[in-house]
Amino acid sequence: MKLKNGFVLRQVCGENVVVGEGLDAINFGKLLSLNETAAWLWTQAKEMGDFTVDTLTARLCEEYDVAKDQATADVEAIIKQWDELHLVDMA
Protein backbone atom coordinates (compact mmCIF):
# COMPACT_ATOMS: atom_id res chain seq x y z
CA MET A 1 0.00 0.00 0.00
CA LYS A 2 1.05 3.61 -0.25
CA LEU A 3 -0.06 7.04 0.90
CA LYS A 4 -2.15 8.82 -1.70
CA ASN A 5 -0.63 11.80 -3.46
CA GLY A 6 -1.99 15.22 -2.53
CA PHE A 7 -1.76 14.82 1.25
CA VAL A 8 1.06 16.28 3.32
CA LEU A 9 2.13 16.39 6.94
CA ARG A 10 2.43 19.95 8.26
CA GLN A 11 3.05 21.66 11.59
CA VAL A 12 0.10 23.92 12.46
CA CYS A 13 0.22 25.77 15.77
CA GLY A 14 2.61 23.15 17.15
CA GLU A 15 0.41 20.23 16.04
CA ASN A 16 1.24 17.59 13.43
CA VAL A 17 -1.61 17.58 10.91
CA VAL A 18 -2.26 15.92 7.58
CA VAL A 19 -3.88 18.23 5.07
CA GLY A 20 -4.87 17.92 1.44
CA GLU A 21 -3.30 20.08 -1.25
CA GLY A 22 -5.09 21.33 -4.37
CA LEU A 23 -8.29 19.47 -5.20
CA ASP A 24 -7.57 16.97 -2.44
CA ALA A 25 -7.92 19.80 0.08
CA ILE A 26 -11.42 20.51 -1.19
CA ASN A 27 -12.43 16.85 -1.22
CA PHE A 28 -10.80 16.06 2.15
CA GLY A 29 -12.06 19.22 3.85
CA LYS A 30 -10.48 18.55 7.25
CA LEU A 31 -7.28 18.33 9.21
CA LEU A 32 -6.08 15.03 10.67
CA SER A 33 -4.13 15.63 13.86
CA LEU A 34 -1.36 13.09 14.52
CA ASN A 35 0.57 12.51 17.71
CA GLU A 36 4.36 12.38 17.51
CA THR A 37 4.54 8.64 16.82
CA ALA A 38 1.77 8.69 14.19
CA ALA A 39 3.48 11.64 12.47
CA TRP A 40 6.75 9.70 12.51
CA LEU A 41 4.95 6.69 10.95
CA TRP A 42 3.46 8.99 8.26
CA THR A 43 6.96 10.23 7.43
CA GLN A 44 8.31 6.67 7.26
CA ALA A 45 5.44 5.55 5.02
CA LYS A 46 6.01 8.55 2.74
CA GLU A 47 9.74 7.78 2.50
CA MET A 48 9.14 4.09 1.75
CA GLY A 49 6.57 4.70 -0.96
CA ASP A 50 5.17 1.18 -0.82
CA PHE A 51 4.78 -0.11 2.73
CA THR A 52 3.08 -2.85 4.69
CA VAL A 53 2.06 -3.31 8.30
CA ASP A 54 5.18 -5.44 8.73
CA THR A 55 7.61 -2.90 7.25
CA LEU A 56 6.19 -0.03 9.33
CA THR A 57 6.16 -2.24 12.44
CA ALA A 58 9.83 -3.12 11.91
CA ARG A 59 10.77 0.54 11.63
CA LEU A 60 8.69 1.42 14.70
CA CYS A 61 10.45 -1.28 16.73
CA GLU A 62 13.85 -0.03 15.55
CA GLU A 63 13.09 3.58 16.50
CA TYR A 64 11.12 3.14 19.73
CA ASP A 65 11.36 0.77 22.68
CA VAL A 66 8.13 -1.09 21.98
CA ALA A 67 7.19 -4.77 21.88
CA LYS A 68 6.47 -6.12 18.40
CA ASP A 69 2.88 -7.12 19.30
CA GLN A 70 2.11 -3.61 20.56
CA ALA A 71 3.84 -2.00 17.58
CA THR A 72 1.83 -4.16 15.16
CA ALA A 73 -1.44 -3.24 16.88
CA ASP A 74 -0.53 0.46 16.78
CA VAL A 75 0.47 0.35 13.10
CA GLU A 76 -2.69 -1.55 12.18
CA ALA A 77 -4.81 1.02 14.03
CA ILE A 78 -3.23 4.04 12.33
CA ILE A 79 -3.40 2.45 8.88
CA LYS A 80 -7.07 1.64 9.50
CA GLN A 81 -7.69 5.30 10.38
CA TRP A 82 -5.82 6.48 7.27
CA ASP A 83 -7.79 4.02 5.14
CA GLU A 84 -11.14 5.17 6.58
CA LEU A 85 -10.19 8.73 5.63
CA HIS A 86 -9.12 7.58 2.13
CA LEU A 87 -5.50 8.61 2.65
CA VAL A 88 -3.97 5.30 1.53
CA ASP A 89 -4.12 3.24 -1.62
CA MET A 90 -4.44 -0.34 -0.38
CA ALA A 91 -3.56 -1.90 -3.78
N, CA, C and O atoms as CSV, one atom per row, in Angstrom:
chain,resi,resn,atom,element,x,y,z
A,1,MET,N,N,0.851,-1.173,0.000
A,1,MET,CA,C,0.000,0.000,0.000
A,1,MET,C,C,0.891,1.228,0.000
A,1,MET,O,O,2.094,1.141,0.243
A,2,LYS,N,N,0.285,2.369,-0.275
A,2,LYS,CA,C,1.049,3.614,-0.250
A,2,LYS,C,C,0.120,4.766,0.108
A,2,LYS,O,O,-1.096,4.681,-0.067
A,3,LEU,N,N,0.710,5.836,0.609
A,3,LEU,CA,C,-0.059,7.042,0.896
A,3,LEU,C,C,-0.464,7.678,-0.425
A,3,LEU,O,O,0.322,7.716,-1.372
A,4,LYS,N,N,-1.684,8.173,-0.484
A,4,LYS,CA,C,-2.147,8.823,-1.704
A,4,LYS,C,C,-1.434,10.154,-1.898
A,4,LYS,O,O,-1.099,10.841,-0.933
A,5,ASN,N,N,-1.212,10.504,-3.145
A,5,ASN,CA,C,-0.634,11.803,-3.465
A,5,ASN,C,C,-1.636,12.893,-3.077
A,5,ASN,O,O,-2.841,12.651,-3.016
A,6,GLY,N,N,-1.121,14.082,-2.819
A,6,GLY,CA,C,-1.991,15.216,-2.525
A,6,GLY,C,C,-2.224,15.460,-1.052
A,6,GLY,O,O,-2.943,16.389,-0.684
A,7,PHE,N,N,-1.625,14.633,-0.194
A,7,PHE,CA,C,-1.760,14.821,1.247
A,7,PHE,C,C,-0.376,14.995,1.854
A,7,PHE,O,O,0.551,14.254,1.528
A,8,VAL,N,N,-0.241,15.973,2.733
A,8,VAL,CA,C,1.057,16.282,3.321
A,8,VAL,C,C,0.939,16.454,4.821
A,8,VAL,O,O,-0.115,16.822,5.340
A,9,LEU,N,N,2.026,16.185,5.502
A,9,LEU,CA,C,2.125,16.394,6.940
A,9,LEU,C,C,2.683,17.790,7.167
A,9,LEU,O,O,3.727,18.138,6.615
A,10,ARG,N,N,2.004,18.584,7.965
A,10,ARG,CA,C,2.429,19.951,8.263
A,10,ARG,C,C,2.381,20.182,9.775
A,10,ARG,O,O,1.691,19.475,10.509
A,11,GLN,N,N,3.121,21.178,10.211
A,11,GLN,CA,C,3.048,21.660,11.591
A,11,GLN,C,C,2.130,22.873,11.595
A,11,GLN,O,O,2.410,23.863,10.919
A,12,VAL,N,N,1.046,22.806,12.343
A,12,VAL,CA,C,0.102,23.915,12.456
A,12,VAL,C,C,-0.095,24.197,13.938
A,12,VAL,O,O,-0.630,23.368,14.675
A,13,CYS,N,N,0.339,25.366,14.360
A,13,CYS,CA,C,0.224,25.767,15.772
A,13,CYS,C,C,0.796,24.703,16.708
A,13,CYS,O,O,0.216,24.400,17.751
A,14,GLY,N,N,1.936,24.146,16.321
A,14,GLY,CA,C,2.607,23.152,17.153
A,14,GLY,C,C,2.026,21.753,17.065
A,14,GLY,O,O,2.485,20.855,17.772
A,15,GLU,N,N,1.028,21.543,16.217
A,15,GLU,CA,C,0.408,20.234,16.043
A,15,GLU,C,C,0.820,19.631,14.702
A,15,GLU,O,O,0.976,20.347,13.713
A,16,ASN,N,N,0.994,18.312,14.676
A,16,ASN,CA,C,1.238,17.591,13.427
A,16,ASN,C,C,-0.116,17.304,12.791
A,16,ASN,O,O,-0.952,16.629,13.392
A,17,VAL,N,N,-0.337,17.809,11.588
A,17,VAL,CA,C,-1.607,17.577,10.913
A,17,VAL,C,C,-1.377,17.158,9.468
A,17,VAL,O,O,-0.436,17.607,8.814
A,18,VAL,N,N,-2.253,16.291,8.989
A,18,VAL,CA,C,-2.264,15.917,7.579
A,18,VAL,C,C,-3.335,16.758,6.909
A,18,VAL,O,O,-4.475,16.828,7.369
A,19,VAL,N,N,-2.948,17.391,5.818
A,19,VAL,CA,C,-3.878,18.230,5.066
A,19,VAL,C,C,-3.796,17.846,3.592
A,19,VAL,O,O,-2.792,17.307,3.126
A,20,GLY,N,N,-4.866,18.135,2.880
A,20,GLY,CA,C,-4.868,17.924,1.439
A,20,GLY,C,C,-4.369,19.166,0.741
A,20,GLY,O,O,-4.526,20.281,1.238
A,21,GLU,N,N,-3.763,18.964,-0.423
A,21,GLU,CA,C,-3.304,20.079,-1.252
A,21,GLU,C,C,-4.102,20.072,-2.549
A,21,GLU,O,O,-4.472,19.006,-3.043
A,22,GLY,N,N,-4.366,21.230,-3.095
A,22,GLY,CA,C,-5.086,21.334,-4.365
A,22,GLY,C,C,-6.504,20.801,-4.237
A,22,GLY,O,O,-7.192,21.091,-3.259
A,23,LEU,N,N,-6.943,20.026,-5.215
A,23,LEU,CA,C,-8.291,19.467,-5.198
A,23,LEU,C,C,-8.507,18.531,-4.028
A,23,LEU,O,O,-9.624,18.407,-3.527
A,24,ASP,N,N,-7.433,17.864,-3.584
A,24,ASP,CA,C,-7.566,16.969,-2.439
A,24,ASP,C,C,-7.958,17.734,-1.175
A,24,ASP,O,O,-8.636,17.185,-0.307
A,25,ALA,N,N,-7.541,18.980,-1.067
A,25,ALA,CA,C,-7.920,19.804,0.083
A,25,ALA,C,C,-9.422,20.049,0.089
A,25,ALA,O,O,-10.058,20.031,1.143
A,26,ILE,N,N,-9.980,20.277,-1.087
A,26,ILE,CA,C,-11.424,20.514,-1.187
A,26,ILE,C,C,-12.188,19.234,-0.872
A,26,ILE,O,O,-13.167,19.264,-0.126
A,27,ASN,N,N,-11.749,18.112,-1.435
A,27,ASN,CA,C,-12.434,16.850,-1.221
A,27,ASN,C,C,-12.257,16.328,0.203
A,27,ASN,O,O,-13.182,15.739,0.764
A,28,PHE,N,N,-11.080,16.536,0.793
A,28,PHE,CA,C,-10.796,16.055,2.148
A,28,PHE,C,C,-11.498,16.939,3.174
A,28,PHE,O,O,-12.177,16.433,4.067
A,29,GLY,N,N,-11.339,18.250,3.053
A,29,GLY,CA,C,-12.062,19.222,3.855
A,29,GLY,C,C,-11.851,19.167,5.354
A,29,GLY,O,O,-12.714,19.619,6.106
A,30,LYS,N,N,-10.739,18.632,5.809
A,30,LYS,CA,C,-10.484,18.553,7.248
A,30,LYS,C,C,-8.987,18.472,7.507
A,30,LYS,O,O,-8.182,18.355,6.584
A,31,LEU,N,N,-8.643,18.537,8.761
A,31,LEU,CA,C,-7.275,18.327,9.209
A,31,LEU,C,C,-7.260,17.044,10.033
A,31,LEU,O,O,-8.171,16.812,10.828
A,32,LEU,N,N,-6.261,16.225,9.856
A,32,LEU,CA,C,-6.085,15.034,10.674
A,32,LEU,C,C,-4.913,15.290,11.597
A,32,LEU,O,O,-3.773,15.396,11.146
A,33,SER,N,N,-5.186,15.388,12.883
A,33,SER,CA,C,-4.134,15.626,13.864
A,33,SER,C,C,-3.465,14.297,14.220
A,33,SER,O,O,-4.140,13.308,14.506
A,34,LEU,N,N,-2.130,14.287,14.201
A,34,LEU,CA,C,-1.364,13.086,14.516
A,34,LEU,C,C,-0.462,13.345,15.707
A,34,LEU,O,O,0.157,14.404,15.806
A,35,ASN,N,N,-0.388,12.375,16.612
A,35,ASN,CA,C,0.567,12.505,17.705
A,35,ASN,C,C,1.978,12.294,17.140
A,35,ASN,O,O,2.140,12.005,15.954
A,36,GLU,N,N,2.972,12.439,17.979
A,36,GLU,CA,C,4.362,12.379,17.506
A,36,GLU,C,C,4.678,11.057,16.817
A,36,GLU,O,O,5.316,11.048,15.764
A,37,THR,N,N,4.242,9.950,17.393
A,37,THR,CA,C,4.536,8.642,16.815
A,37,THR,C,C,3.802,8.441,15.495
A,37,THR,O,O,4.389,7.937,14.537
A,38,ALA,N,N,2.541,8.824,15.427
A,38,ALA,CA,C,1.768,8.689,14.189
A,38,ALA,C,C,2.369,9.563,13.088
A,38,ALA,O,O,2.413,9.154,11.928
A,39,ALA,N,N,2.831,10.764,13.445
A,39,ALA,CA,C,3.478,11.639,12.468
A,39,ALA,C,C,4.781,11.010,11.981
A,39,ALA,O,O,5.109,11.093,10.797
A,40,TRP,N,N,5.517,10.387,12.885
A,40,TRP,CA,C,6.751,9.696,12.509
A,40,TRP,C,C,6.427,8.551,11.550
A,40,TRP,O,O,7.129,8.360,10.557
A,41,LEU,N,N,5.362,7.782,11.841
A,41,LEU,CA,C,4.955,6.694,10.952
A,41,LEU,C,C,4.551,7.223,9.576
A,41,LEU,O,O,4.870,6.612,8.556
A,42,TRP,N,N,3.842,8.372,9.546
A,42,TRP,CA,C,3.463,8.986,8.262
A,42,TRP,C,C,4.720,9.291,7.448
A,42,TRP,O,O,4.782,8.998,6.254
A,43,THR,N,N,5.713,9.879,8.099
A,43,THR,CA,C,6.963,10.230,7.428
A,43,THR,C,C,7.665,8.977,6.895
A,43,THR,O,O,8.176,8.973,5.775
A,44,GLN,N,N,7.686,7.928,7.700
A,44,GLN,CA,C,8.307,6.674,7.260
A,44,GLN,C,C,7.564,6.086,6.068
A,44,GLN,O,O,8.188,5.639,5.105
A,45,ALA,N,N,6.249,6.083,6.126
A,45,ALA,CA,C,5.442,5.549,5.020
A,45,ALA,C,C,5.682,6.355,3.750
A,45,ALA,O,O,5.793,5.788,2.662
A,46,LYS,N,N,5.763,7.672,3.887
A,46,LYS,CA,C,6.007,8.547,2.736
A,46,LYS,C,C,7.375,8.239,2.126
A,46,LYS,O,O,7.508,8.147,0.906
A,47,GLU,N,N,8.387,8.080,2.973
A,47,GLU,CA,C,9.742,7.783,2.498
A,47,GLU,C,C,9.817,6.433,1.801
A,47,GLU,O,O,10.516,6.292,0.797
A,48,MET,N,N,9.100,5.434,2.326
A,48,MET,CA,C,9.144,4.091,1.751
A,48,MET,C,C,8.409,4.020,0.421
A,48,MET,O,O,8.769,3.216,-0.439
A,49,GLY,N,N,7.403,4.835,0.242
A,49,GLY,CA,C,6.571,4.702,-0.958
A,49,GLY,C,C,5.591,3.567,-0.737
A,49,GLY,O,O,4.492,3.786,-0.230
A,50,ASP,N,N,5.974,2.363,-1.110
A,50,ASP,CA,C,5.168,1.180,-0.817
A,50,ASP,C,C,5.536,0.684,0.574
A,50,ASP,O,O,6.716,0.584,0.910
A,51,PHE,N,N,4.531,0.377,1.379
A,51,PHE,CA,C,4.775,-0.114,2.730
A,51,PHE,C,C,3.720,-1.139,3.100
A,51,PHE,O,O,2.671,-1.239,2.464
A,52,THR,N,N,4.020,-1.886,4.129
A,52,THR,CA,C,3.083,-2.853,4.688
A,52,THR,C,C,3.033,-2.658,6.197
A,52,THR,O,O,3.830,-1.907,6.761
A,53,VAL,N,N,2.106,-3.329,6.836
A,53,VAL,CA,C,2.056,-3.305,8.297
A,53,VAL,C,C,3.395,-3.801,8.841
A,53,VAL,O,O,3.937,-3.229,9.787
A,54,ASP,N,N,3.922,-4.860,8.242
A,54,ASP,CA,C,5.179,-5.437,8.727
A,54,ASP,C,C,6.360,-4.492,8.581
A,54,ASP,O,O,7.183,-4.394,9.491
A,55,THR,N,N,6.464,-3.788,7.442
A,55,THR,CA,C,7.611,-2.895,7.250
A,55,THR,C,C,7.524,-1.689,8.185
A,55,THR,O,O,8.540,-1.254,8.728
A,56,LEU,N,N,6.323,-1.148,8.379
A,56,LEU,CA,C,6.188,-0.029,9.325
A,56,LEU,C,C,6.411,-0.493,10.759
A,56,LEU,O,O,7.000,0.232,11.560
A,57,THR,N,N,5.944,-1.699,11.091
A,57,THR,CA,C,6.157,-2.244,12.436
A,57,THR,C,C,7.645,-2.407,12.711
A,57,THR,O,O,8.121,-2.064,13.793
A,58,ALA,N,N,8.380,-2.933,11.731
A,58,ALA,CA,C,9.825,-3.125,11.913
A,58,ALA,C,C,10.515,-1.791,12.177
A,58,ALA,O,O,11.361,-1.696,13.066
A,59,ARG,N,N,10.165,-0.774,11.421
A,59,ARG,CA,C,10.774,0.543,11.629
A,59,ARG,C,C,10.390,1.113,12.994
A,59,ARG,O,O,11.218,1.721,13.672
A,60,LEU,N,N,9.135,0.915,13.394
A,60,LEU,CA,C,8.693,1.416,14.698
A,60,LEU,C,C,9.473,0.751,15.826
A,60,LEU,O,O,9.876,1.411,16.784
A,61,CYS,N,N,9.685,-0.556,15.708
A,61,CYS,CA,C,10.449,-1.277,16.733
A,61,CYS,C,C,11.915,-0.858,16.766
A,61,CYS,O,O,12.539,-0.859,17.827
A,62,GLU,N,N,12.465,-0.501,15.605
A,62,GLU,CA,C,13.853,-0.030,15.553
A,62,GLU,C,C,14.003,1.347,16.205
A,62,GLU,O,O,15.014,1.629,16.849
A,63,GLU,N,N,13.003,2.190,16.033
A,63,GLU,CA,C,13.091,3.581,16.502
A,63,GLU,C,C,12.681,3.746,17.965
A,63,GLU,O,O,13.272,4.540,18.697
A,64,TYR,N,N,11.674,2.998,18.379
A,64,TYR,CA,C,11.118,3.142,19.732
A,64,TYR,C,C,11.255,1.833,20.500
A,64,TYR,O,O,11.315,0.754,19.911
A,65,ASP,N,N,11.302,1.945,21.808
A,65,ASP,CA,C,11.362,0.775,22.675
A,65,ASP,C,C,9.938,0.270,22.886
A,65,ASP,O,O,9.264,0.636,23.850
A,66,VAL,N,N,9.498,-0.585,21.955
A,66,VAL,CA,C,8.126,-1.088,21.984
A,66,VAL,C,C,8.138,-2.552,21.569
A,66,VAL,O,O,8.887,-2.948,20.676
A,67,ALA,N,N,7.301,-3.355,22.225
A,67,ALA,CA,C,7.188,-4.771,21.876
A,67,ALA,C,C,6.553,-4.910,20.491
A,67,ALA,O,O,5.717,-4.096,20.097
A,68,LYS,N,N,6.957,-5.941,19.766
A,68,LYS,CA,C,6.469,-6.124,18.399
A,68,LYS,C,C,4.946,-6.246,18.363
A,68,LYS,O,O,4.316,-5.675,17.473
A,69,ASP,N,N,4.341,-6.963,19.293
A,69,ASP,CA,C,2.878,-7.119,19.298
A,69,ASP,C,C,2.182,-5.772,19.450
A,69,ASP,O,O,1.198,-5.492,18.766
A,70,GLN,N,N,2.700,-4.941,20.352
A,70,GLN,CA,C,2.108,-3.612,20.557
A,70,GLN,C,C,2.335,-2.724,19.335
A,70,GLN,O,O,1.439,-1.989,18.918
A,71,ALA,N,N,3.534,-2.798,18.766
A,71,ALA,CA,C,3.839,-2.000,17.575
A,71,ALA,C,C,2.923,-2.397,16.417
A,71,ALA,O,O,2.419,-1.531,15.701
A,72,THR,N,N,2.710,-3.688,16.230
A,72,THR,CA,C,1.828,-4.164,15.163
A,72,THR,C,C,0.416,-3.648,15.364
A,72,THR,O,O,-0.216,-3.183,14.416
A,73,ALA,N,N,-0.084,-3.727,16.589
A,73,ALA,CA,C,-1.437,-3.237,16.878
A,73,ALA,C,C,-1.538,-1.737,16.606
A,73,ALA,O,O,-2.531,-1.269,16.048
A,74,ASP,N,N,-0.515,-0.992,17.000
A,74,ASP,CA,C,-0.525,0.463,16.784
A,74,ASP,C,C,-0.486,0.803,15.293
A,74,ASP,O,O,-1.212,1.686,14.837
A,75,VAL,N,N,0.356,0.105,14.538
A,75,VAL,CA,C,0.468,0.350,13.104
A,75,VAL,C,C,-0.841,-0.021,12.408
A,75,VAL,O,O,-1.317,0.722,11.549
A,76,GLU,N,N,-1.418,-1.151,12.768
A,76,GLU,CA,C,-2.695,-1.547,12.176
A,76,GLU,C,C,-3.776,-0.505,12.447
A,76,GLU,O,O,-4.574,-0.191,11.564
A,77,ALA,N,N,-3.801,0.028,13.663
A,77,ALA,CA,C,-4.813,1.022,14.030
A,77,ALA,C,C,-4.647,2.312,13.222
A,77,ALA,O,O,-5.636,2.869,12.745
A,78,ILE,N,N,-3.418,2.789,13.064
A,78,ILE,CA,C,-3.230,4.044,12.334
A,78,ILE,C,C,-3.501,3.846,10.849
A,78,ILE,O,O,-4.068,4.729,10.205
A,79,ILE,N,N,-3.107,2.705,10.296
A,79,ILE,CA,C,-3.403,2.448,8.879
A,79,ILE,C,C,-4.907,2.333,8.670
A,79,ILE,O,O,-5.428,2.800,7.657
A,80,LYS,N,N,-5.602,1.724,9.605
A,80,LYS,CA,C,-7.068,1.642,9.500
A,80,LYS,C,C,-7.677,3.040,9.477
A,80,LYS,O,O,-8.577,3.316,8.684
A,81,GLN,N,N,-7.186,3.921,10.346
A,81,GLN,CA,C,-7.694,5.297,10.376
A,81,GLN,C,C,-7.401,5.996,9.048
A,81,GLN,O,O,-8.278,6.653,8.487
A,82,TRP,N,N,-6.180,5.859,8.548
A,82,TRP,CA,C,-5.820,6.477,7.273
A,82,TRP,C,C,-6.693,5.940,6.145
A,82,TRP,O,O,-7.122,6.691,5.269
A,83,ASP,N,N,-6.955,4.629,6.173
A,83,ASP,CA,C,-7.789,4.023,5.138
A,83,ASP,C,C,-9.221,4.546,5.217
A,83,ASP,O,O,-9.824,4.843,4.185
A,84,GLU,N,N,-9.771,4.662,6.413
A,84,GLU,CA,C,-11.137,5.169,6.576
A,84,GLU,C,C,-11.272,6.602,6.061
A,84,GLU,O,O,-12.346,7.009,5.617
A,85,LEU,N,N,-10.188,7.357,6.123
A,85,LEU,CA,C,-10.190,8.732,5.626
A,85,LEU,C,C,-9.723,8.828,4.177
A,85,LEU,O,O,-9.556,9.922,3.638
A,86,HIS,N,N,-9.513,7.653,3.547
A,86,HIS,CA,C,-9.118,7.578,2.132
A,86,HIS,C,C,-7.768,8.244,1.866
A,86,HIS,O,O,-7.583,8.921,0.854
A,87,LEU,N,N,-6.838,8.041,2.783
A,87,LEU,CA,C,-5.501,8.607,2.648
A,87,LEU,C,C,-4.481,7.600,2.117
A,87,LEU,O,O,-3.351,7.969,1.797
A,88,VAL,N,N,-4.879,6.328,2.024
A,88,VAL,CA,C,-3.970,5.301,1.530
A,88,VAL,C,C,-4.597,4.565,0.365
A,88,VAL,O,O,-5.816,4.416,0.270
A,89,ASP,N,N,-3.724,4.111,-0.517
A,89,ASP,CA,C,-4.121,3.241,-1.616
A,89,ASP,C,C,-3.725,1.845,-1.191
A,89,ASP,O,O,-2.537,1.538,-1.105
A,90,MET,N,N,-4.707,0.990,-0.924
A,90,MET,CA,C,-4.438,-0.340,-0.383
A,90,MET,C,C,-3.972,-1.347,-1.448
A,90,MET,O,O,-3.625,-2.479,-1.109
A,91,ALA,N,N,-3.962,-0.957,-2.701
A,91,ALA,CA,C,-3.562,-1.899,-3.776
A,91,ALA,C,C,-2.088,-2.170,-3.765
A,91,ALA,O,O,-1.595,-2.932,-4.596
